[in-house]
Amino acid sequence: LKTHILTALAISTLTACGGSSSSSSGTTTITNTAPTVNAGSDQSVFEGDTVQLAATFSDAQGDTVTLSWSQTSGTSVTLSSTTEDDPTFTAPDVSADETLTFQVVASDGTLSSSDEVSISVADGSVQDIIDLFEPTSLMGTPTVVSCTLSGGSSSSCLSITLASSPGNYTVGPWCPRNIIDTDLDGGIWLENDQVYNVDGSFIQNLSTFYNDSNWQMFNQSTGAINYTETAEECAAAARPDVDPSLQNHCVECLISFLDDGLSATYLIPLSPETSTTSSDTRGGIGVAYSGIRIDGSAPVDAILGAYTLAPFDDCGGHVNPAVGYHIHAITDDCLKEVSTDDAHAAEIGLALDGYSIHERLNPNGFEPTDLDSCRGHTTDGIGYHYHVAEPGTNEILPCLSGQTAN
Ligand SMILES: [Zn+2]
Ligand SMILES: [Zn+2]
């Protein structure tokens, strides 16, 4: 440390700022200390993003502090300023995920200190993620917003608003109209880890299937099946306490029953973070690139308890008045698939914690053998991701390993 020699006149101001002082023979020596500096929080960004650095600093003696930024590793970028506390730069195109580091030196003219900040640049852009979704299923342009994750940290999320139906296929049918109808006229039902076709004879045989003679969903003389015919009946049957007048009805809600504006907005963390506790999936699992909600388990016990059946279409989805079309099972050849680089199972969407969701089987026809309790695992090419369960389980993923946005 050096010391400044100062006149007595300056002391009162300096001591008020916290400087230490000592007197001897009419001159006062102030022990100078280096400024303190913090280069700001580490950030995760995408190629092409504008990144703002944010240094904070102080000087115990109140000296004028000058800053000097420099890049210490990674693809070279140009800072908007090397002397301001909050310079910006454009994240470079990278060929693989890369970390850039920057050092900021704070000097009071005599003494200095420094700090570093790391900026991880993901190989890709937010637009690349947006482009994975069926364009016709997007309401407006997705945006990047600040969000708080369930663990409490601040992060960036993709805010994506989806229309009430998928962009790449037509939904339905759900309920056959007569017990002579074929499986082309109805959807599917999930029971005992099996997928059943809801054709006319499935409805006809419900009392046998569930071993309960209270099941009587069709007219015994005409074979006509009871089903929800109006938006009012759909709403009354889709609520948890099913209206008694709709017992022994096949429940189907049409997208045309929904308000035109029904859409839902999802916040997906762009830099997934693991959670210390796995979360259940009652609030939903994620969004499929087809532009639809991937939901948790359907409340089958409540549905069956009211002697109703709410079939899923052959793509595992049905409509309710609250969230529109959503899926409870991943069946073959429905969802938009994005192939991965490394001969891994195709990607079908994003979980609400930001990790990708993949088909159940890898191209070799096998399910990965190292899945954790949430059906996730880590591979070199993809990082942490999920593989969906068999459709009959009514549980696409049992839990999420990462933090969701609040
Ligand atoms: Zn549902
Ligand atoms: Zn995998």
mmCIF file of C-alpha atoms and ligand atoms in Angstrom:
data_model
loop_
_atom_site.group_PDB
_atom_site.id
_atom_site.type_symbol
_atom_site.label_atom_id
_atom_site.label_comp_id
_atom_site.label_asym_id
_atom_site.label_seq_id
_atom_site.Cartn_x
_atom_site.Cartn_y
_atom_site.Cartn_z
ATOM 1 C CA LEU A 1 0.000 0.000 0.000
ATOM 2 C CA LYS A 2 1.047 3.560 -0.694
ATOM 3 C CA THR A 3 -0.152 6.466 1.410
ATOM 4 C CA HIS A 4 -1.467 9.786 0.303
ATOM 5 C CA ILE A 5 -0.199 12.919 2.061
ATOM 6 C CA LEU A 6 -3.079 15.287 2.353
ATOM 7 C CA THR A 7 -3.647 18.689 3.900
ATOM 8 C CA ALA A 8 -5.698 18.944 7.060
ATOM 9 C CA LEU A 9 -8.381 20.771 5.115
ATOM 10 C CA ALA A 10 -9.367 17.617 3.284
ATOM 11 C CA ILE A 11 -9.650 15.385 6.309
ATOM 12 C CA SER A 12 -13.205 16.097 7.355
ATOM 13 C CA THR A 13 -14.561 15.198 3.954
ATOM 14 C CA LEU A 14 -12.514 12.061 3.686
ATOM 15 C CA THR A 15 -13.220 10.709 7.123
ATOM 16 C CA ALA A 16 -16.885 11.229 6.480
ATOM 17 C CA CYS A 17 -16.502 8.840 3.566
ATOM 18 C CA GLY A 18 -14.958 6.213 5.774
ATOM 19 C CA GLY A 19 -11.273 6.792 5.053
ATOM 20 C CA SER A 20 -8.911 6.018 7.859
ATOM 21 C CA SER A 21 -6.600 8.788 8.963
ATOM 22 C CA SER A 22 -3.826 9.485 11.401
ATOM 23 C CA SER A 23 -2.180 12.772 12.334
ATOM 24 C CA SER A 24 1.373 13.680 13.021
ATOM 25 C CA SER A 25 3.011 17.082 13.174
ATOM 26 C CA GLY A 26 0.386 18.941 11.120
ATOM 27 C CA THR A 27 0.289 16.573 8.182
ATOM 28 C CA THR A 28 -2.179 13.724 7.910
ATOM 29 C CA THR A 29 -1.557 10.435 6.204
ATOM 30 C CA ILE A 30 -4.566 8.566 4.816
ATOM 31 C CA THR A 31 -4.045 4.911 4.125
ATOM 32 C CA ASN A 32 -5.254 4.379 0.587
ATOM 33 C CA THR A 33 -6.977 1.108 -0.227
ATOM 34 C CA ALA A 34 -7.741 -0.307 -3.607
ATOM 35 C CA PRO A 35 -11.267 0.097 -4.955
ATOM 36 C CA THR A 36 -13.522 -2.922 -4.793
ATOM 37 C CA VAL A 37 -15.093 -4.171 -8.011
ATOM 38 C CA ASN A 38 -17.608 -6.858 -8.995
ATOM 39 C CA ALA A 39 -17.873 -7.848 -12.661
ATOM 40 C CA GLY A 40 -21.525 -8.838 -12.312
ATOM 41 C CA SER A 41 -23.408 -12.128 -12.569
ATOM 42 C CA ASP A 42 -22.471 -14.869 -14.982
ATOM 43 C CA GLN A 43 -24.946 -15.125 -17.855
ATOM 44 C CA SER A 44 -26.130 -17.722 -20.358
ATOM 45 C CA VAL A 45 -26.982 -16.331 -23.775
ATOM 46 C CA PHE A 46 -27.535 -17.401 -27.358
ATOM 47 C CA GLU A 47 -25.621 -16.526 -30.503
ATOM 48 C CA GLY A 48 -26.553 -13.070 -31.702
ATOM 49 C CA ASP A 49 -27.974 -11.925 -28.362
ATOM 50 C CA THR A 50 -27.023 -8.481 -27.136
ATOM 51 C CA VAL A 51 -25.262 -9.013 -23.842
ATOM 52 C CA GLN A 52 -24.895 -6.299 -21.227
ATOM 53 C CA LEU A 53 -22.142 -6.522 -18.645
ATOM 54 C CA ALA A 54 -22.733 -4.777 -15.347
ATOM 55 C CA ALA A 55 -19.847 -3.943 -13.039
ATOM 56 C CA THR A 56 -20.305 -2.377 -9.624
ATOM 57 C CA PHE A 57 -17.490 -0.749 -7.709
ATOM 58 C CA SER A 58 -16.699 1.450 -4.753
ATOM 59 C CA ASP A 59 -13.704 3.170 -3.245
ATOM 60 C CA ALA A 60 -13.352 3.596 0.477
ATOM 61 C CA GLN A 61 -11.577 6.884 0.115
ATOM 62 C CA GLY A 62 -14.019 8.270 -2.423
ATOM 63 C CA ASP A 63 -11.298 8.463 -5.054
ATOM 64 C CA THR A 64 -12.282 8.683 -8.698
ATOM 65 C CA VAL A 65 -12.300 5.154 -10.016
ATOM 66 C CA THR A 66 -11.663 4.263 -13.618
ATOM 67 C CA LEU A 67 -12.675 0.931 -15.123
ATOM 68 C CA SER A 68 -10.975 -1.047 -17.809
ATOM 69 C CA TRP A 69 -12.641 -4.096 -19.390
ATOM 70 C CA SER A 70 -10.809 -6.727 -21.385
ATOM 71 C CA GLN A 71 -11.711 -10.138 -22.721
ATOM 72 C CA THR A 72 -9.638 -12.943 -21.244
ATOM 73 C CA SER A 73 -10.958 -16.001 -23.130
ATOM 74 C CA GLY A 74 -13.254 -17.167 -25.894
ATOM 75 C CA THR A 75 -14.104 -16.004 -29.394
ATOM 76 C CA SER A 76 -13.114 -12.370 -29.595
ATOM 77 C CA VAL A 77 -15.907 -9.795 -29.377
ATOM 78 C CA THR A 78 -16.006 -6.016 -29.491
ATOM 79 C CA LEU A 79 -17.244 -4.248 -26.397
ATOM 80 C CA SER A 80 -19.263 -1.050 -26.873
ATOM 81 C CA SER A 81 -16.929 0.560 -24.346
ATOM 82 C CA THR A 82 -13.958 -0.639 -22.330
ATOM 83 C CA THR A 83 -14.334 2.032 -19.653
ATOM 84 C CA GLU A 84 -18.066 2.180 -18.848
ATOM 85 C CA ASP A 85 -19.553 0.055 -16.081
ATOM 86 C CA ASP A 86 -22.153 -1.544 -18.395
ATOM 87 C CA PRO A 87 -20.721 -2.149 -21.866
ATOM 88 C CA THR A 88 -22.588 -4.351 -24.348
ATOM 89 C CA PHE A 89 -21.503 -6.774 -27.033
ATOM 90 C CA THR A 90 -23.122 -9.121 -29.511
ATOM 91 C CA ALA A 91 -22.719 -12.798 -28.666
ATOM 92 C CA PRO A 92 -20.658 -14.337 -31.478
ATOM 93 C CA ASP A 93 -21.552 -17.255 -33.730
ATOM 94 C CA VAL A 94 -19.953 -20.304 -32.157
ATOM 95 C CA SER A 95 -19.550 -23.816 -33.528
ATOM 96 C CA ALA A 96 -20.196 -25.384 -30.110
ATOM 97 C CA ASP A 97 -21.309 -24.029 -26.759
ATOM 98 C CA GLU A 98 -18.546 -21.751 -25.517
ATOM 99 C CA THR A 99 -17.734 -19.630 -22.493
ATOM 100 C CA LEU A 100 -16.350 -16.110 -22.874
ATOM 101 C CA THR A 101 -14.679 -14.474 -19.901
ATOM 102 C CA PHE A 102 -14.160 -10.795 -19.274
ATOM 103 C CA GLN A 103 -12.042 -9.041 -16.700
ATOM 104 C CA VAL A 104 -12.739 -5.618 -15.328
ATOM 105 C CA VAL A 105 -9.968 -3.700 -13.553
ATOM 106 C CA ALA A 106 -10.939 -0.843 -11.235
ATOM 107 C CA SER A 107 -8.224 1.667 -10.472
ATOM 108 C CA ASP A 108 -8.119 4.745 -8.281
ATOM 109 C CA GLY A 109 -5.021 5.932 -10.116
ATOM 110 C CA THR A 110 -2.711 4.243 -7.697
ATOM 111 C CA LEU A 111 -4.196 0.944 -6.631
ATOM 112 C CA SER A 112 -6.386 -1.426 -8.547
ATOM 113 C CA SER A 113 -8.381 -4.599 -8.169
ATOM 114 C CA SER A 114 -10.136 -6.819 -10.655
ATOM 115 C CA ASP A 115 -12.910 -9.336 -11.114
ATOM 116 C CA GLU A 116 -14.032 -11.713 -13.870
ATOM 117 C CA VAL A 117 -17.391 -12.680 -15.327
ATOM 118 C CA SER A 118 -18.272 -15.677 -17.513
ATOM 119 C CA ILE A 119 -20.782 -15.526 -20.332
ATOM 120 C CA SER A 120 -21.784 -18.897 -21.790
ATOM 121 C CA VAL A 121 -22.847 -18.686 -25.407
ATOM 122 C CA ALA A 122 -25.125 -21.492 -26.593
ATOM 123 C CA ASP A 123 -24.563 -22.774 -30.112
ATOM 124 C CA GLY A 124 -27.885 -21.681 -31.547
ATOM 125 C CA SER A 125 -30.362 -18.915 -31.100
ATOM 126 C CA VAL A 126 -33.757 -18.342 -29.586
ATOM 127 C CA GLN A 127 -35.044 -18.143 -33.148
ATOM 128 C CA ASP A 128 -33.748 -21.689 -33.723
ATOM 129 C CA ILE A 129 -35.948 -22.844 -30.833
ATOM 130 C CA ILE A 130 -38.959 -20.884 -32.055
ATOM 131 C CA ASP A 131 -38.477 -22.396 -35.516
ATOM 132 C CA LEU A 132 -38.985 -25.888 -34.066
ATOM 133 C CA PHE A 133 -42.663 -25.109 -33.421
ATOM 134 C CA GLU A 134 -45.403 -25.483 -36.025
ATOM 135 C CA PRO A 135 -45.817 -21.852 -37.110
ATOM 136 C CA THR A 136 -49.602 -22.052 -37.387
ATOM 137 C CA SER A 137 -49.870 -23.085 -33.745
ATOM 138 C CA LEU A 138 -48.112 -19.959 -32.472
ATOM 139 C CA MET A 139 -50.189 -16.979 -31.399
ATOM 140 C CA GLY A 140 -47.952 -13.978 -32.045
ATOM 141 C CA THR A 141 -44.177 -14.092 -31.891
ATOM 142 C CA PRO A 142 -42.575 -15.769 -28.879
ATOM 143 C CA THR A 143 -40.459 -13.417 -26.798
ATOM 144 C CA VAL A 144 -37.623 -13.717 -24.313
ATOM 145 C CA VAL A 145 -38.634 -12.420 -20.901
ATOM 146 C CA SER A 146 -37.075 -12.215 -17.464
ATOM 147 C CA CYS A 147 -38.400 -14.902 -15.170
ATOM 148 C CA THR A 148 -37.825 -16.276 -11.697
ATOM 149 C CA LEU A 149 -37.199 -20.002 -11.419
ATOM 150 C CA SER A 150 -38.734 -22.176 -8.723
ATOM 151 C CA GLY A 151 -35.385 -22.214 -6.908
ATOM 152 C CA GLY A 152 -35.488 -18.428 -6.645
ATOM 153 C CA SER A 153 -32.862 -17.405 -9.184
ATOM 154 C CA SER A 154 -33.445 -14.899 -11.972
ATOM 155 C CA SER A 155 -33.262 -16.264 -15.474
ATOM 156 C CA SER A 156 -34.448 -15.799 -19.040
ATOM 157 C CA CYS A 157 -37.471 -17.635 -20.340
ATOM 158 C CA LEU A 158 -39.100 -18.108 -23.697
ATOM 159 C CA SER A 159 -42.680 -16.874 -23.456
ATOM 160 C CA ILE A 160 -44.682 -18.820 -25.997
ATOM 161 C CA THR A 161 -48.412 -18.574 -26.611
ATOM 162 C CA LEU A 162 -50.086 -21.517 -28.298
ATOM 163 C CA ALA A 163 -53.400 -21.663 -30.091
ATOM 164 C CA SER A 164 -55.972 -24.162 -28.891
ATOM 165 C CA SER A 165 -55.195 -26.838 -31.497
ATOM 166 C CA PRO A 166 -52.118 -28.452 -33.052
ATOM 167 C CA GLY A 167 -50.523 -27.069 -36.172
ATOM 168 C CA ASN A 168 -49.803 -30.336 -37.959
ATOM 169 C CA TYR A 169 -52.872 -32.576 -37.580
ATOM 170 C CA THR A 170 -56.622 -32.518 -37.170
ATOM 171 C CA VAL A 171 -57.901 -33.480 -33.740
ATOM 172 C CA GLY A 172 -60.520 -36.112 -32.943
ATOM 173 C CA PRO A 173 -62.607 -38.180 -33.229
ATOM 174 C CA TRP A 174 -63.326 -39.131 -29.621
ATOM 175 C CA CYS A 175 -66.762 -40.679 -29.073
ATOM 176 C CA PRO A 176 -68.332 -43.136 -31.501
ATOM 177 C CA ARG A 177 -72.014 -42.466 -32.105
ATOM 178 C CA ASN A 178 -73.362 -46.011 -32.210
ATOM 179 C CA ILE A 179 -72.226 -49.354 -30.857
ATOM 180 C CA ILE A 180 -71.765 -50.591 -34.451
ATOM 181 C CA ASP A 181 -69.169 -47.865 -35.185
ATOM 182 C CA THR A 182 -65.565 -48.874 -35.907
ATOM 183 C CA ASP A 183 -62.357 -47.577 -34.380
ATOM 184 C CA LEU A 184 -62.211 -44.971 -37.170
ATOM 185 C CA ASP A 185 -65.164 -43.266 -35.460
ATOM 186 C CA GLY A 186 -63.648 -43.126 -31.976
ATOM 187 C CA GLY A 187 -60.452 -42.458 -30.114
ATOM 188 C CA ILE A 188 -58.520 -44.428 -27.501
ATOM 189 C CA TRP A 189 -58.680 -45.155 -23.784
ATOM 190 C CA LEU A 190 -55.759 -45.903 -21.471
ATOM 191 C CA GLU A 191 -56.112 -48.594 -18.825
ATOM 192 C CA ASN A 192 -53.708 -51.037 -17.144
ATOM 193 C CA ASP A 193 -50.787 -49.720 -19.226
ATOM 194 C CA GLN A 194 -52.696 -50.651 -22.365
ATOM 195 C CA VAL A 195 -54.140 -48.563 -25.172
ATOM 196 C CA TYR A 196 -57.703 -49.565 -26.119
ATOM 197 C CA ASN A 197 -59.566 -48.447 -29.225
ATOM 198 C CA VAL A 198 -62.806 -46.767 -28.260
ATOM 199 C CA ASP A 199 -65.037 -48.244 -30.931
ATOM 200 C CA GLY A 200 -68.755 -49.051 -30.608
ATOM 201 C CA SER A 201 -68.174 -52.423 -29.029
ATOM 202 C CA PHE A 202 -65.803 -50.958 -26.408
ATOM 203 C CA ILE A 203 -68.667 -48.689 -25.275
ATOM 204 C CA GLN A 204 -71.094 -51.586 -25.458
ATOM 205 C CA ASN A 205 -68.889 -53.734 -23.234
ATOM 206 C CA LEU A 206 -67.952 -51.178 -20.569
ATOM 207 C CA SER A 207 -69.960 -52.971 -17.859
ATOM 208 C CA THR A 208 -67.929 -56.105 -18.531
ATOM 209 C CA PHE A 209 -64.645 -54.234 -18.939
ATOM 210 C CA TYR A 210 -65.039 -52.544 -15.551
ATOM 211 C CA ASN A 211 -67.092 -55.350 -14.016
ATOM 212 C CA ASP A 212 -69.813 -52.905 -12.957
ATOM 213 C CA SER A 213 -73.392 -53.129 -14.246
ATOM 214 C CA ASN A 214 -73.962 -49.388 -13.701
ATOM 215 C CA TRP A 215 -72.195 -48.769 -17.002
ATOM 216 C CA GLN A 216 -74.961 -48.223 -19.595
ATOM 217 C CA MET A 217 -73.783 -45.618 -22.106
ATOM 218 C CA PHE A 218 -76.012 -46.536 -25.064
ATOM 219 C CA ASN A 219 -79.626 -46.989 -25.981
ATOM 220 C CA GLN A 220 -80.307 -50.726 -25.892
ATOM 221 C CA SER A 221 -82.876 -50.629 -28.690
ATOM 222 C CA THR A 222 -81.087 -48.280 -31.157
ATOM 223 C CA GLY A 223 -77.451 -48.702 -30.135
ATOM 224 C CA ALA A 224 -77.071 -44.893 -30.035
ATOM 225 C CA ILE A 225 -74.288 -43.790 -27.677
ATOM 226 C CA ASN A 226 -74.848 -40.950 -25.184
ATOM 227 C CA TYR A 227 -72.290 -38.193 -25.695
ATOM 228 C CA THR A 228 -71.900 -34.535 -24.808
ATOM 229 C CA GLU A 229 -73.445 -32.633 -27.706
ATOM 230 C CA THR A 230 -73.091 -28.998 -26.678
ATOM 231 C CA ALA A 231 -70.578 -26.640 -25.098
ATOM 232 C CA GLU A 232 -72.772 -26.571 -21.974
ATOM 233 C CA GLU A 233 -72.787 -30.362 -21.671
ATOM 234 C CA CYS A 234 -69.044 -30.486 -22.282
ATOM 235 C CA ALA A 235 -68.425 -27.945 -19.521
ATOM 236 C CA ALA A 236 -70.748 -29.726 -17.089
ATOM 237 C CA ALA A 237 -69.103 -33.096 -17.780
ATOM 238 C CA ALA A 238 -65.490 -31.883 -17.798
ATOM 239 C CA ARG A 239 -65.601 -30.392 -14.312
ATOM 240 C CA PRO A 240 -64.390 -32.522 -11.383
ATOM 241 C CA ASP A 241 -67.902 -33.001 -9.954
ATOM 242 C CA VAL A 242 -69.565 -34.260 -13.106
ATOM 243 C CA ASP A 243 -73.178 -33.155 -13.434
ATOM 244 C CA PRO A 244 -75.289 -36.249 -12.536
ATOM 245 C CA SER A 245 -77.417 -35.807 -15.655
ATOM 246 C CA LEU A 246 -74.291 -36.556 -17.705
ATOM 247 C CA GLN A 247 -73.436 -39.844 -16.044
ATOM 248 C CA ASN A 248 -73.098 -42.616 -18.591
ATOM 249 C CA HIS A 249 -72.099 -40.159 -21.298
ATOM 250 C CA CYS A 250 -69.068 -40.301 -23.486
ATOM 251 C CA VAL A 251 -67.461 -36.891 -22.953
ATOM 252 C CA GLU A 252 -66.081 -34.993 -25.891
ATOM 253 C CA CYS A 253 -65.477 -31.262 -26.116
ATOM 254 C CA LEU A 254 -64.934 -29.814 -29.572
ATOM 255 C CA ILE A 255 -62.494 -27.025 -30.302
ATOM 256 C CA SER A 256 -65.473 -25.179 -31.795
ATOM 257 C CA PHE A 257 -66.975 -25.117 -28.265
ATOM 258 C CA LEU A 258 -64.086 -22.973 -27.056
ATOM 259 C CA ASP A 259 -63.916 -19.212 -27.067
ATOM 260 C CA ASP A 260 -62.142 -18.068 -30.199
ATOM 261 C CA GLY A 261 -59.429 -16.469 -28.159
ATOM 262 C CA LEU A 262 -58.601 -19.480 -26.012
ATOM 263 C CA SER A 263 -54.854 -19.770 -25.958
ATOM 264 C CA ALA A 264 -52.312 -20.465 -23.261
ATOM 265 C CA THR A 265 -48.932 -18.904 -22.572
ATOM 266 C CA TYR A 266 -46.009 -20.973 -21.313
ATOM 267 C CA LEU A 267 -42.706 -19.817 -19.817
ATOM 268 C CA ILE A 268 -39.833 -22.135 -20.703
ATOM 269 C CA PRO A 269 -36.430 -21.510 -19.058
ATOM 270 C CA LEU A 270 -33.778 -20.988 -21.747
ATOM 271 C CA SER A 271 -30.956 -22.128 -19.444
ATOM 272 C CA PRO A 272 -32.354 -25.126 -17.566
ATOM 273 C CA GLU A 273 -31.270 -25.532 -13.966
ATOM 274 C CA THR A 274 -31.597 -28.703 -11.946
ATOM 275 C CA SER A 275 -33.841 -28.659 -8.933
ATOM 276 C CA THR A 276 -33.033 -30.098 -5.526
ATOM 277 C CA THR A 277 -36.482 -31.668 -5.438
ATOM 278 C CA SER A 278 -38.216 -33.181 -8.419
ATOM 279 C CA SER A 279 -41.581 -31.564 -9.045
ATOM 280 C CA ASP A 280 -44.772 -33.359 -9.936
ATOM 281 C CA THR A 281 -46.413 -32.770 -13.269
ATOM 282 C CA ARG A 282 -49.910 -31.776 -12.208
ATOM 283 C CA GLY A 283 -49.359 -28.293 -13.629
ATOM 284 C CA GLY A 284 -48.491 -29.796 -17.001
ATOM 285 C CA ILE A 285 -45.309 -31.242 -18.458
ATOM 286 C CA GLY A 286 -44.385 -29.071 -21.379
ATOM 287 C CA VAL A 287 -45.153 -28.040 -24.914
ATOM 288 C CA ALA A 288 -44.851 -30.156 -28.049
ATOM 289 C CA TYR A 289 -43.373 -28.689 -31.202
ATOM 290 C CA SER A 290 -46.743 -29.482 -32.801
ATOM 291 C CA GLY A 291 -47.861 -26.502 -30.774
ATOM 292 C CA ILE A 292 -49.828 -28.248 -28.043
ATOM 293 C CA ARG A 293 -49.773 -28.711 -24.310
ATOM 294 C CA ILE A 294 -48.248 -31.953 -22.996
ATOM 295 C CA ASP A 295 -50.192 -32.636 -19.833
ATOM 296 C CA GLY A 296 -49.763 -34.677 -16.703
ATOM 297 C CA SER A 297 -51.947 -37.691 -15.974
ATOM 298 C CA ALA A 298 -55.633 -37.466 -16.853
ATOM 299 C CA PRO A 299 -57.839 -37.743 -13.714
ATOM 300 C CA VAL A 300 -59.110 -41.123 -14.788
ATOM 301 C CA ASP A 301 -60.531 -42.124 -11.397
ATOM 302 C CA ALA A 302 -62.781 -39.052 -11.270
ATOM 303 C CA ILE A 303 -63.880 -39.604 -14.855
ATOM 304 C CA LEU A 304 -64.710 -43.269 -14.325
ATOM 305 C CA GLY A 305 -66.222 -42.612 -10.894
ATOM 306 C CA ALA A 306 -68.921 -40.573 -12.602
ATOM 307 C CA TYR A 307 -69.565 -43.324 -15.169
ATOM 308 C CA THR A 308 -68.191 -41.158 -17.907
ATOM 309 C CA LEU A 309 -65.462 -41.818 -20.389
ATOM 310 C CA ALA A 310 -63.397 -38.948 -21.827
ATOM 311 C CA PRO A 311 -61.568 -40.666 -24.670
ATOM 312 C CA PHE A 312 -58.377 -39.322 -26.207
ATOM 313 C CA ASP A 313 -58.062 -39.088 -29.951
ATOM 314 C CA ASP A 314 -55.605 -41.414 -31.652
ATOM 315 C CA CYS A 315 -52.882 -38.830 -30.902
ATOM 316 C CA GLY A 316 -53.520 -39.049 -27.139
ATOM 317 C CA GLY A 317 -55.333 -35.732 -26.829
ATOM 318 C CA HIS A 318 -58.683 -34.285 -25.942
ATOM 319 C CA VAL A 319 -60.176 -30.866 -25.303
ATOM 320 C CA ASN A 320 -61.315 -29.268 -22.102
ATOM 321 C CA PRO A 321 -62.775 -25.792 -21.674
ATOM 322 C CA ALA A 322 -59.901 -24.612 -19.455
ATOM 323 C CA VAL A 323 -56.789 -25.308 -21.525
ATOM 324 C CA GLY A 324 -58.085 -26.396 -24.926
ATOM 325 C CA TYR A 325 -56.540 -29.379 -26.685
ATOM 326 C CA HIS A 326 -53.887 -31.198 -24.654
ATOM 327 C CA ILE A 327 -52.306 -34.654 -24.722
ATOM 328 C CA HIS A 328 -51.968 -37.322 -22.017
ATOM 329 C CA ALA A 329 -50.147 -39.912 -24.142
ATOM 330 C CA ILE A 330 -47.534 -39.864 -26.875
ATOM 331 C CA THR A 331 -48.669 -42.185 -29.644
ATOM 332 C CA ASP A 332 -46.939 -42.925 -32.931
ATOM 333 C CA ASP A 333 -46.776 -40.612 -35.919
ATOM 334 C CA CYS A 334 -48.717 -37.639 -34.575
ATOM 335 C CA LEU A 335 -46.332 -35.081 -33.136
ATOM 336 C CA LYS A 336 -43.839 -33.055 -35.081
ATOM 337 C CA GLU A 337 -40.458 -34.699 -34.638
ATOM 338 C CA VAL A 338 -37.062 -33.028 -34.724
ATOM 339 C CA SER A 339 -34.255 -35.448 -35.388
ATOM 340 C CA THR A 340 -31.193 -35.237 -33.182
ATOM 341 C CA ASP A 341 -27.575 -35.321 -34.315
ATOM 342 C CA ASP A 342 -26.485 -38.531 -32.712
ATOM 343 C CA ALA A 343 -28.936 -41.223 -33.768
ATOM 344 C CA HIS A 344 -30.879 -40.618 -30.559
ATOM 345 C CA ALA A 345 -34.669 -40.639 -30.224
ATOM 346 C CA ALA A 346 -36.288 -37.680 -31.996
ATOM 347 C CA GLU A 347 -37.141 -34.595 -29.988
ATOM 348 C CA ILE A 348 -40.851 -33.769 -29.733
ATOM 349 C CA GLY A 349 -40.980 -30.779 -27.425
ATOM 350 C CA LEU A 350 -39.733 -28.890 -24.407
ATOM 351 C CA ALA A 351 -40.523 -29.606 -20.779
ATOM 352 C CA LEU A 352 -41.573 -26.735 -18.533
ATOM 353 C CA ASP A 353 -38.102 -26.875 -16.945
ATOM 354 C CA GLY A 354 -36.466 -26.242 -20.350
ATOM 355 C CA TYR A 355 -35.054 -29.734 -20.944
ATOM 356 C CA SER A 356 -35.982 -31.413 -24.221
ATOM 357 C CA ILE A 357 -38.511 -34.226 -24.430
ATOM 358 C CA HIS A 358 -37.749 -37.128 -26.753
ATOM 359 C CA GLU A 359 -39.623 -40.118 -28.072
ATOM 360 C CA ARG A 360 -39.512 -43.233 -25.946
ATOM 361 C CA LEU A 361 -37.351 -45.430 -28.160
ATOM 362 C CA ASN A 362 -33.989 -44.766 -29.707
ATOM 363 C CA PRO A 363 -33.598 -45.666 -33.409
ATOM 364 C CA ASN A 364 -32.193 -49.042 -32.329
ATOM 365 C CA GLY A 365 -35.691 -49.864 -31.019
ATOM 366 C CA PHE A 366 -34.738 -49.750 -27.353
ATOM 367 C CA GLU A 367 -35.499 -47.443 -24.488
ATOM 368 C CA PRO A 368 -32.371 -46.037 -22.792
ATOM 369 C CA THR A 369 -31.491 -48.168 -19.786
ATOM 370 C CA ASP A 370 -30.184 -45.382 -17.543
ATOM 371 C CA LEU A 371 -33.315 -43.241 -17.142
ATOM 372 C CA ASP A 372 -33.805 -41.648 -13.711
ATOM 373 C CA SER A 373 -37.090 -41.534 -11.791
ATOM 374 C CA CYS A 374 -38.307 -38.636 -13.966
ATOM 375 C CA ARG A 375 -37.352 -40.603 -17.125
ATOM 376 C CA GLY A 376 -34.408 -38.318 -17.802
ATOM 377 C CA HIS A 377 -30.758 -39.000 -18.539
ATOM 378 C CA THR A 378 -27.690 -37.196 -19.840
ATOM 379 C CA THR A 379 -25.880 -37.880 -23.086
ATOM 380 C CA ASP A 380 -22.843 -36.162 -24.563
ATOM 381 C CA GLY A 381 -24.657 -34.931 -27.627
ATOM 382 C CA ILE A 382 -27.819 -33.606 -25.987
ATOM 383 C CA GLY A 383 -27.126 -33.079 -22.301
ATOM 384 C CA TYR A 384 -29.957 -33.817 -19.871
ATOM 385 C CA HIS A 385 -33.285 -34.732 -21.524
ATOM 386 C CA TYR A 386 -36.364 -36.893 -21.074
ATOM 387 C CA HIS A 387 -37.817 -39.902 -22.867
ATOM 388 C CA VAL A 388 -41.595 -40.255 -22.761
ATOM 389 C CA ALA A 389 -43.319 -43.273 -21.241
ATOM 390 C CA GLU A 390 -45.474 -45.812 -23.056
ATOM 391 C CA PRO A 391 -48.846 -44.305 -24.003
ATOM 392 C CA GLY A 392 -50.949 -46.707 -21.919
ATOM 393 C CA THR A 393 -49.437 -45.468 -18.657
ATOM 394 C CA ASN A 394 -51.354 -42.143 -18.674
ATOM 395 C CA GLU A 395 -48.130 -40.598 -17.392
ATOM 396 C CA ILE A 396 -45.968 -39.111 -20.140
ATOM 397 C CA LEU A 397 -43.365 -38.115 -17.533
ATOM 398 C CA PRO A 398 -43.723 -38.837 -13.805
ATOM 399 C CA CYS A 399 -41.855 -35.716 -12.661
ATOM 400 C CA LEU A 400 -39.570 -32.897 -13.743
ATOM 401 C CA SER A 401 -35.940 -32.761 -12.603
ATOM 402 C CA GLY A 402 -35.371 -29.091 -13.277
ATOM 403 C CA GLN A 403 -36.700 -25.792 -12.016
ATOM 404 C CA THR A 404 -39.794 -24.387 -13.665
ATOM 405 C CA ALA A 405 -40.564 -20.711 -14.048
ATOM 406 C CA ASN A 406 -42.812 -19.258 -11.383
HETATM 407 ZN ZN ZN B 1 -57.179 -34.046 -20.198
HETATM 408 ZN ZN ZN B 2 -31.801 -39.947 -24.361
#
